């Protein structure tokens, strides 16, 4: 289904760049306390999960975006809003994103759904929860949607709904979009953060990685050609984008799922707006707003919760209702 979006931006946030900075750099979220659990993965690596629990019988798994982590404001805000609505929360730090390099030469990427499966198996083993919801932002949203589509009708019955925001459903289109001139400051920041990650990896695996000539990397595609693709078994960046994008999997999603993308998101190409796929799948609801930027959706908060957090809570409380 494709539905109208109820988000109304404040006039000052009609500029998507101002909107993104305020939402992701200037916002402060208090009141969330985590307990960290290190989860061993089947391939001998680890994931650091940050739990915020009050003994509820349902839990939301929250997955951050590119170079994010569990302490980003958008993750903390979602954890706080869900807890107030009666959910425990598990904020996933993808490999290498918890403040400590992971053990393997590779780290995380947009299609690495096996780690999400490992997290869900762990939650099932705990035997504390009657239901699980998935919440994903940006890269994490792509992971969630791809995972749901891959599993289709074989999805664990404990997973009952999902909400995603600012999802680059077509990774190739999104990579081109973020490399456009108006996004050069964001791109420079991402490449700087990724370089720090590669440098840390190179100290551990000098035979596999180095940063020689890193200055020649000008786009995300350059980075993915040099590092992401070879480290994770893809032929090149285009092969990675084709195989890791969630868009081909959307029609197979079989649980109530909400996808919200803003039309003014500086990082999303037109191909990231999955109208056709949503129209073909009654389980997938697509909402597009005129404004909202990338993981933004700032408005006048209600008890500190932004529109995106209130919308996620409302959907997860009753996913059968639009």
CSV table of C-alpha atoms in Angstrom, one decimal:
chain,number,residue,atom,x,y,z
A,1,UNK,CA,0.0,0.0,0.0
A,2,UNK,CA,1.0,3.6,-0.6
A,3,UNK,CA,-0.5,6.0,1.9
A,4,UNK,CA,-0.2,9.7,2.5
A,5,UNK,CA,2.2,10.7,5.3
A,6,UNK,CA,1.0,12.8,8.2
A,7,UNK,CA,4.3,14.4,8.9
A,8,UNK,CA,4.3,18.2,8.8
A,9,UNK,CA,7.6,20.0,8.9
A,10,UNK,CA,8.2,23.2,10.8
A,11,UNK,CA,9.1,26.0,8.3
A,12,UNK,CA,12.6,26.3,9.5
A,13,UNK,CA,13.2,22.6,8.7
A,14,UNK,CA,12.1,22.9,5.1
A,15,UNK,CA,15.8,23.1,4.2
A,16,UNK,CA,16.9,19.4,4.3
A,17,UNK,CA,20.5,20.2,5.2
A,18,UNK,CA,19.5,22.3,8.3
A,19,UNK,CA,16.9,19.6,9.1
A,20,UNK,CA,19.5,16.8,9.0
A,21,UNK,CA,22.1,18.7,11.2
A,22,UNK,CA,19.5,19.5,13.8
A,23,UNK,CA,18.2,16.0,14.0
A,24,UNK,CA,21.4,14.1,14.0
A,25,UNK,CA,24.0,16.5,15.4
A,26,UNK,CA,22.3,18.9,17.8
A,27,UNK,CA,19.6,16.8,19.4
A,28,UNK,CA,20.3,15.4,22.9
A,29,UNK,CA,18.3,12.5,24.2
A,30,UNK,CA,18.4,11.7,28.0
A,31,UNK,CA,16.9,8.9,30.1
A,32,UNK,CA,18.2,5.8,28.3
A,33,UNK,CA,20.4,3.3,30.1
A,34,UNK,CA,21.9,0.4,28.4
A,35,UNK,CA,23.3,-3.0,29.5
A,36,UNK,CA,25.7,-4.4,27.0
A,37,UNK,CA,25.8,-8.0,25.9
A,38,UNK,CA,28.5,-9.4,23.6
A,39,UNK,CA,27.0,-12.0,21.3
A,40,UNK,CA,29.3,-14.4,19.5
A,41,UNK,CA,28.6,-15.0,15.8
A,42,UNK,CA,28.8,-18.3,14.0
A,43,UNK,CA,31.9,-17.2,12.1
A,44,UNK,CA,33.9,-16.5,15.3
A,45,UNK,CA,33.2,-12.8,15.4
A,46,UNK,CA,31.0,-10.8,17.8
A,47,UNK,CA,28.2,-8.3,17.9
A,48,UNK,CA,27.7,-5.8,20.8
A,49,UNK,CA,24.1,-5.5,21.7
A,50,UNK,CA,22.9,-2.7,24.0
A,51,UNK,CA,19.7,-3.7,25.9
A,52,UNK,CA,17.4,-1.3,27.6
A,53,UNK,CA,14.9,-3.5,29.5
A,54,UNK,CA,12.1,-3.0,32.0
A,55,UNK,CA,10.8,-6.6,31.9
A,56,UNK,CA,8.2,-6.2,29.2
A,57,UNK,CA,7.1,-9.2,27.1
A,58,UNK,CA,7.8,-7.6,23.8
A,59,UNK,CA,11.1,-6.2,22.4
A,60,UNK,CA,12.1,-4.0,19.5
A,61,UNK,CA,15.4,-4.6,17.7
A,62,UNK,CA,16.8,-1.3,16.4
A,63,UNK,CA,19.5,-1.1,13.7
A,64,UNK,CA,21.5,2.0,13.0
A,65,UNK,CA,22.7,3.5,9.7
A,66,UNK,CA,26.1,3.9,8.0
A,67,UNK,CA,28.8,4.5,10.6
A,68,UNK,CA,26.2,4.8,13.3
A,69,UNK,CA,25.9,3.1,16.7
A,70,UNK,CA,23.5,2.6,19.6
A,71,UNK,CA,24.2,6.1,21.1
A,72,UNK,CA,23.1,8.1,18.0
A,73,UNK,CA,20.2,10.5,18.9
A,74,UNK,CA,17.8,8.7,16.5
A,75,UNK,CA,18.5,5.4,18.1
A,76,UNK,CA,18.2,6.7,21.7
A,77,UNK,CA,15.0,8.6,20.8
A,78,UNK,CA,13.4,5.5,19.4
A,79,UNK,CA,14.5,3.4,22.4
A,80,UNK,CA,13.0,5.9,24.8
A,81,UNK,CA,9.7,6.2,22.9
A,82,UNK,CA,9.3,2.5,22.7
A,83,UNK,CA,10.0,1.9,26.3
A,84,UNK,CA,7.4,4.5,27.3
A,85,UNK,CA,5.0,2.5,25.2
A,86,UNK,CA,5.7,-0.9,26.9
A,87,UNK,CA,8.6,-2.3,24.8
A,88,UNK,CA,12.0,-3.5,25.8
A,89,UNK,CA,14.7,-2.5,23.3
A,90,UNK,CA,17.8,-4.1,21.8
A,91,UNK,CA,20.0,-1.6,20.0
A,92,UNK,CA,22.4,-3.5,17.7
A,93,UNK,CA,25.9,-2.2,17.1
A,94,UNK,CA,26.9,-3.6,13.7
A,95,UNK,CA,30.3,-5.2,13.4
A,96,UNK,CA,33.0,-2.7,14.3
A,97,UNK,CA,30.6,0.0,15.4
A,98,UNK,CA,30.6,-0.5,19.1
A,99,UNK,CA,33.9,1.3,19.8
A,100,UNK,CA,36.1,-1.7,19.3
A,101,UNK,CA,37.3,-3.3,16.0
A,102,UNK,CA,35.7,-6.7,15.3
A,103,UNK,CA,37.8,-9.8,15.0
A,104,UNK,CA,37.6,-10.5,11.3
A,105,UNK,CA,39.1,-8.6,8.3
A,106,UNK,CA,35.6,-7.7,7.1
A,107,UNK,CA,33.1,-5.6,9.1
A,108,UNK,CA,29.5,-4.8,8.1
A,109,UNK,CA,27.6,-3.9,5.0
A,110,UNK,CA,24.1,-3.0,3.8
A,111,UNK,CA,23.1,-6.6,3.0
A,112,UNK,CA,24.7,-8.5,5.9
A,113,UNK,CA,21.4,-10.0,7.1
A,114,UNK,CA,23.0,-13.1,8.7
A,115,UNK,CA,23.9,-10.9,11.7
A,116,UNK,CA,20.3,-9.9,12.1
A,117,UNK,CA,19.3,-13.5,12.1
A,118,UNK,CA,21.9,-14.2,14.8
A,119,UNK,CA,20.4,-11.5,17.0
A,120,UNK,CA,16.9,-12.8,16.6
A,121,UNK,CA,18.0,-16.4,17.3
A,122,UNK,CA,19.6,-15.0,20.5
A,123,UNK,CA,16.3,-13.3,21.6
A,124,UNK,CA,14.3,-16.5,20.9
A,125,UNK,CA,16.8,-18.4,23.1
A,126,UNK,CA,16.2,-16.0,26.0
A,127,UNK,CA,12.5,-17.1,26.1
A,128,UNK,CA,11.5,-13.8,27.6
A,129,UNK,CA,9.6,-12.3,24.7
A,130,UNK,CA,6.2,-13.1,23.1
A,131,UNK,CA,6.9,-10.8,20.1
A,132,UNK,CA,9.7,-9.0,18.4
A,133,UNK,CA,9.6,-5.8,16.2
A,134,UNK,CA,12.3,-4.6,13.9
A,135,UNK,CA,13.2,-0.9,13.5
A,136,UNK,CA,15.8,0.2,11.0
A,137,UNK,CA,17.3,3.5,9.9
A,138,UNK,CA,19.0,4.1,6.6
A,139,UNK,CA,21.5,1.3,6.0
A,140,UNK,CA,19.9,-0.5,9.0
A,141,UNK,CA,16.5,-0.1,7.3
A,142,UNK,CA,17.9,-1.7,4.1
A,143,UNK,CA,19.1,-4.6,6.3
A,144,UNK,CA,15.7,-5.0,8.0
A,145,UNK,CA,13.7,-5.0,4.7
A,146,UNK,CA,16.1,-7.3,2.9
A,147,UNK,CA,16.0,-9.7,5.8
A,148,UNK,CA,12.2,-9.8,5.9
A,149,UNK,CA,12.1,-10.3,2.1
A,150,UNK,CA,14.7,-13.0,2.2
A,151,UNK,CA,12.8,-15.0,4.8
A,152,UNK,CA,9.4,-14.3,3.4
A,153,UNK,CA,6.9,-16.9,4.8
A,154,UNK,CA,9.7,-18.7,6.6
A,155,UNK,CA,10.3,-15.8,9.0
A,156,UNK,CA,10.3,-16.6,12.7
A,157,UNK,CA,6.7,-16.3,14.0
A,158,UNK,CA,8.0,-14.1,16.9
A,159,UNK,CA,8.7,-11.3,14.4
A,160,UNK,CA,5.4,-9.5,14.0
A,161,UNK,CA,6.1,-6.1,12.5
A,162,UNK,CA,8.8,-3.7,11.3
A,163,UNK,CA,9.3,0.0,10.8
A,164,UNK,CA,12.0,1.6,8.6
A,165,UNK,CA,13.1,5.2,7.9
A,166,UNK,CA,15.2,6.9,5.2
A,167,UNK,CA,16.0,3.6,3.4
A,168,UNK,CA,18.3,3.5,0.4
A,169,UNK,CA,16.3,0.7,-1.2
A,170,UNK,CA,18.4,1.0,-4.4
A,171,UNK,CA,22.0,1.2,-3.2
A,172,UNK,CA,23.5,2.1,-6.6
A,173,UNK,CA,21.1,5.0,-6.9
A,174,UNK,CA,21.8,6.2,-3.3
A,175,UNK,CA,25.6,5.9,-3.9
A,176,UNK,CA,25.4,8.2,-6.9
A,177,UNK,CA,23.1,10.6,-5.0
A,178,UNK,CA,25.4,11.0,-2.0
A,179,UNK,CA,28.3,11.6,-4.4
A,180,UNK,CA,26.6,14.6,-6.0
A,181,UNK,CA,28.3,18.0,-5.4
A,182,UNK,CA,25.6,19.3,-2.9
A,183,UNK,CA,26.4,16.4,-0.6
A,184,UNK,CA,30.2,16.7,-0.7
A,185,UNK,CA,30.5,17.7,3.0
A,186,UNK,CA,28.5,14.6,4.1
A,187,UNK,CA,30.5,12.4,1.8
A,188,UNK,CA,33.8,13.8,3.1
A,189,UNK,CA,32.7,13.0,6.7
A,190,UNK,CA,31.7,9.5,5.8
A,191,UNK,CA,34.9,8.8,4.0
A,192,UNK,CA,36.9,10.2,6.9
A,193,UNK,CA,35.1,7.9,9.4
A,194,UNK,CA,35.5,4.9,7.1
A,195,UNK,CA,39.2,5.6,6.8
A,196,UNK,CA,39.6,5.5,10.6
A,197,UNK,CA,37.9,2.1,10.5
A,198,UNK,CA,40.2,0.8,7.7
A,199,UNK,CA,43.3,2.1,9.5
A,200,UNK,CA,42.3,0.2,12.7
A,201,UNK,CA,41.7,-2.9,10.6
A,202,UNK,CA,45.0,-2.5,8.7
A,203,UNK,CA,46.9,-2.6,12.0
A,204,UNK,CA,45.3,-6.0,12.7
A,205,UNK,CA,45.4,-7.4,9.2
A,206,UNK,CA,48.3,-5.7,7.4
A,207,UNK,CA,48.3,-8.4,4.7
A,208,UNK,CA,44.7,-7.7,3.8
A,209,UNK,CA,44.2,-3.9,4.1
A,210,UNK,CA,46.0,-0.7,3.9
A,211,UNK,CA,45.2,3.0,3.2
A,212,UNK,CA,47.9,3.7,0.6
A,213,UNK,CA,46.4,6.1,-1.9
A,214,UNK,CA,43.2,6.5,0.1
A,215,UNK,CA,43.1,10.2,-1.0
A,216,UNK,CA,42.2,9.1,-4.5
A,217,UNK,CA,38.9,7.8,-3.2
A,218,UNK,CA,36.3,10.4,-4.1
A,219,UNK,CA,33.0,8.6,-3.9
A,220,UNK,CA,31.3,5.8,-2.0
A,221,UNK,CA,31.5,3.7,-5.1
A,222,UNK,CA,35.3,4.1,-5.0
A,223,UNK,CA,35.4,3.0,-1.4
A,224,UNK,CA,33.1,0.1,-2.0
A,225,UNK,CA,35.2,-1.0,-5.1
A,226,UNK,CA,38.4,-1.0,-3.0
A,227,UNK,CA,37.2,-2.3,0.3
A,228,UNK,CA,33.5,-3.4,0.8
A,229,UNK,CA,33.3,-5.6,-2.3
A,230,UNK,CA,36.5,-7.6,-2.0
A,231,UNK,CA,36.3,-8.0,1.7
A,232,UNK,CA,32.8,-9.4,1.6
A,233,UNK,CA,32.9,-11.5,-1.5
A,234,UNK,CA,31.4,-9.3,-4.2
A,235,UNK,CA,32.9,-8.8,-7.6
A,236,UNK,CA,32.9,-5.0,-7.4
A,237,UNK,CA,30.7,-2.2,-6.1
A,238,UNK,CA,28.0,-2.6,-8.7
A,239,UNK,CA,27.7,-6.3,-7.8
A,240,UNK,CA,27.5,-5.4,-4.1
A,241,UNK,CA,24.8,-2.8,-4.8
A,242,UNK,CA,22.8,-5.3,-6.9
A,243,UNK,CA,22.9,-8.1,-4.4
A,244,UNK,CA,22.6,-6.1,-1.2
A,245,UNK,CA,19.8,-3.7,-2.1
A,246,UNK,CA,16.5,-4.5,-0.4
A,247,UNK,CA,14.4,-3.4,-3.3
A,248,UNK,CA,14.2,-6.8,-5.1
A,249,UNK,CA,13.1,-8.4,-1.9
A,250,UNK,CA,10.3,-6.1,-0.9
A,251,UNK,CA,7.5,-8.0,-2.7
A,252,UNK,CA,8.2,-11.1,-0.5
A,253,UNK,CA,7.8,-9.4,2.8
A,254,UNK,CA,5.1,-11.2,4.7
A,255,UNK,CA,4.6,-9.2,8.0
A,256,UNK,CA,3.2,-5.7,8.5
A,257,UNK,CA,6.0,-3.4,7.5
A,258,UNK,CA,6.1,0.4,7.3
A,259,UNK,CA,8.7,2.2,5.1
A,260,UNK,CA,8.9,6.0,5.5
A,261,UNK,CA,11.1,8.0,3.1
A,262,UNK,CA,11.2,11.8,2.7
A,263,UNK,CA,11.1,13.2,-0.8
A,264,UNK,CA,13.7,15.8,0.2
A,265,UNK,CA,16.1,13.3,1.6
A,266,UNK,CA,19.5,14.4,0.1
A,267,UNK,CA,20.8,10.8,0.1
A,268,UNK,CA,17.9,9.1,-1.7
A,269,UNK,CA,17.6,8.8,-5.5
A,270,UNK,CA,14.2,8.5,-7.2
A,271,UNK,CA,14.9,4.7,-7.5
A,272,UNK,CA,14.9,4.4,-3.7
A,273,UNK,CA,11.1,5.1,-3.5
A,274,UNK,CA,9.6,1.7,-3.9
A,275,UNK,CA,6.1,2.7,-5.1
A,276,UNK,CA,5.6,-0.3,-7.4
A,277,UNK,CA,6.7,-2.8,-4.8
A,278,UNK,CA,4.4,-1.3,-2.1
A,279,UNK,CA,1.5,-1.4,-4.5
A,280,UNK,CA,2.1,-5.1,-5.1
A,281,UNK,CA,2.5,-6.2,-1.5
A,282,UNK,CA,-0.4,-5.7,1.0
A,283,UNK,CA,2.0,-6.2,3.9
A,284,UNK,CA,4.3,-3.3,2.9
A,285,UNK,CA,3.1,0.3,3.6
A,286,UNK,CA,5.1,3.1,1.9
A,287,UNK,CA,4.7,6.6,3.2
A,288,UNK,CA,6.5,9.5,1.6
A,289,UNK,CA,6.6,13.0,3.0
A,290,UNK,CA,7.5,16.3,1.3
A,291,UNK,CA,10.0,17.0,4.0
A,292,UNK,CA,11.9,15.1,6.6
A,293,UNK,CA,15.4,15.0,5.3
A,294,UNK,CA,17.6,12.0,6.2
A,295,UNK,CA,16.6,10.4,9.5
A,296,UNK,CA,15.1,13.7,10.4
A,297,UNK,CA,11.3,14.2,10.9
A,298,UNK,CA,11.8,16.9,13.5
A,299,UNK,CA,8.7,18.6,14.8
A,300,UNK,CA,7.4,20.0,18.1
A,301,UNK,CA,8.2,17.0,20.4
A,302,UNK,CA,5.6,15.4,22.5
A,303,UNK,CA,7.2,14.2,25.8
A,304,UNK,CA,10.5,14.5,23.9
A,305,UNK,CA,9.4,12.1,21.1
A,306,UNK,CA,9.7,13.3,17.5
A,307,UNK,CA,7.1,12.5,14.8
A,308,UNK,CA,9.0,9.5,13.5
A,309,UNK,CA,9.1,8.0,17.0
A,310,UNK,CA,5.5,8.6,17.6
A,311,UNK,CA,4.6,7.1,14.2
A,312,UNK,CA,6.7,4.0,14.8
A,313,UNK,CA,5.1,3.4,18.2
A,314,UNK,CA,1.6,3.9,16.8
A,315,UNK,CA,2.3,1.4,14.0
A,316,UNK,CA,3.9,-1.2,16.2
A,317,UNK,CA,1.0,-1.0,18.7
A,318,UNK,CA,-1.5,-1.8,16.0
A,319,UNK,CA,0.3,-2.8,12.7
A,320,UNK,CA,-3.0,-3.9,11.1
A,321,UNK,CA,-4.2,-0.3,11.1
A,322,UNK,CA,-2.7,2.3,8.5
